[in-house]
Amino acid sequence: MLKLFTFLVALLSSTFSFAQTNSELESRGGFKDIKLGEPVDSIKGIKLKKEFTEKGNVFSSAYYEVDNPEYMSIGDIKVKEVELETYHNLIYKITVVTEKDARLMKAMENVLGKATYAAKEGNYFWASETLLLTFESHSKKHLKLVYSSYTIPKLMKADREKKVENISNDF
C-alpha cells in the first residue's frame, strides 16, 4: 500500500512539474529576446552563413550566425556562439553553445522544472506545445542548447504538399 501511495505521489508531482515546465518554456519562446517563429531580420547582429534545402523540402532555408554582445553570456557563463535557422525568414531553430558549467543546468531546472533525459539522443529536454529545448554536451569544454519549433516544420510540410499538388494539377 505504501509503495502504491509513493508511486501515485511521484506521478502526480511529476505531472504537476511538467505542466509548469510547459507553460514557462512556452511563455519564454526562445533564447533571451530571440523567439521561435519571429522574423530573423528583427535580430540585431545577424550574419548569413549559408542557404540550404532541408531534407525532403522543396524550399530553401537559411542559416545565420548572431554577433551581438547582448547574447554572449547567460549570467556570468560565456556564450561561444548563437546560430539561427530560418524558413521563409522565420526562425525555427536557435542553437546556443556555452562554456561547460554545471550551474547552467541547475538554473534551467530552477526555472523550467526538472528535465527529462532522452537516452537514445543522449540529451536532456523540456517540451511545450510549440517548442522543444534540448541540453547536451557539445565538447569537453562546451554545452549546447537547441530551441526547436514544432510549428515551422508543419508549415514546411504544408508547403511541400502544396508544391506537389501544384505539379499534379499541371499535368
Short mmCIF file of C-alpha atoms in Angstrom, two decimals, residues 2 8 14 19 60 83 85 87 102-103 105 120 143-144 157 166:
data_model
loop_
_atom_site.label_atom_id
_atom_site.label_comp_id
_atom_site.label_asym_id
_atom_site.label_seq_id
_atom_site.Cartn_x
_atom_site.Cartn_y
_atom_site.Cartn_z
CA LEU A 2 2.86 2.38 0.87
CA LEU A 8 0.96 7.99 -7.05
CA SER A 14 5.94 14.89 -11.97
CA ALA A 19 2.74 21.31 -16.60
CA SER A 60 15.35 26.87 -49.21
CA GLU A 83 23.11 30.31 -34.55
CA GLU A 85 17.97 28.50 -38.81
CA TYR A 87 12.38 29.12 -43.19
CA ALA A 102 27.05 22.81 -14.02
CA ARG A 103 25.25 25.93 -12.79
CA MET A 105 21.58 23.05 -15.84
CA LYS A 120 18.56 7.45 -27.31
CA LEU A 143 27.39 22.74 -23.76
CA LYS A 144 24.75 23.09 -26.46
CA LYS A 157 5.35 20.11 -44.73
CA ASN A 166 0.61 22.20 -57.94
#
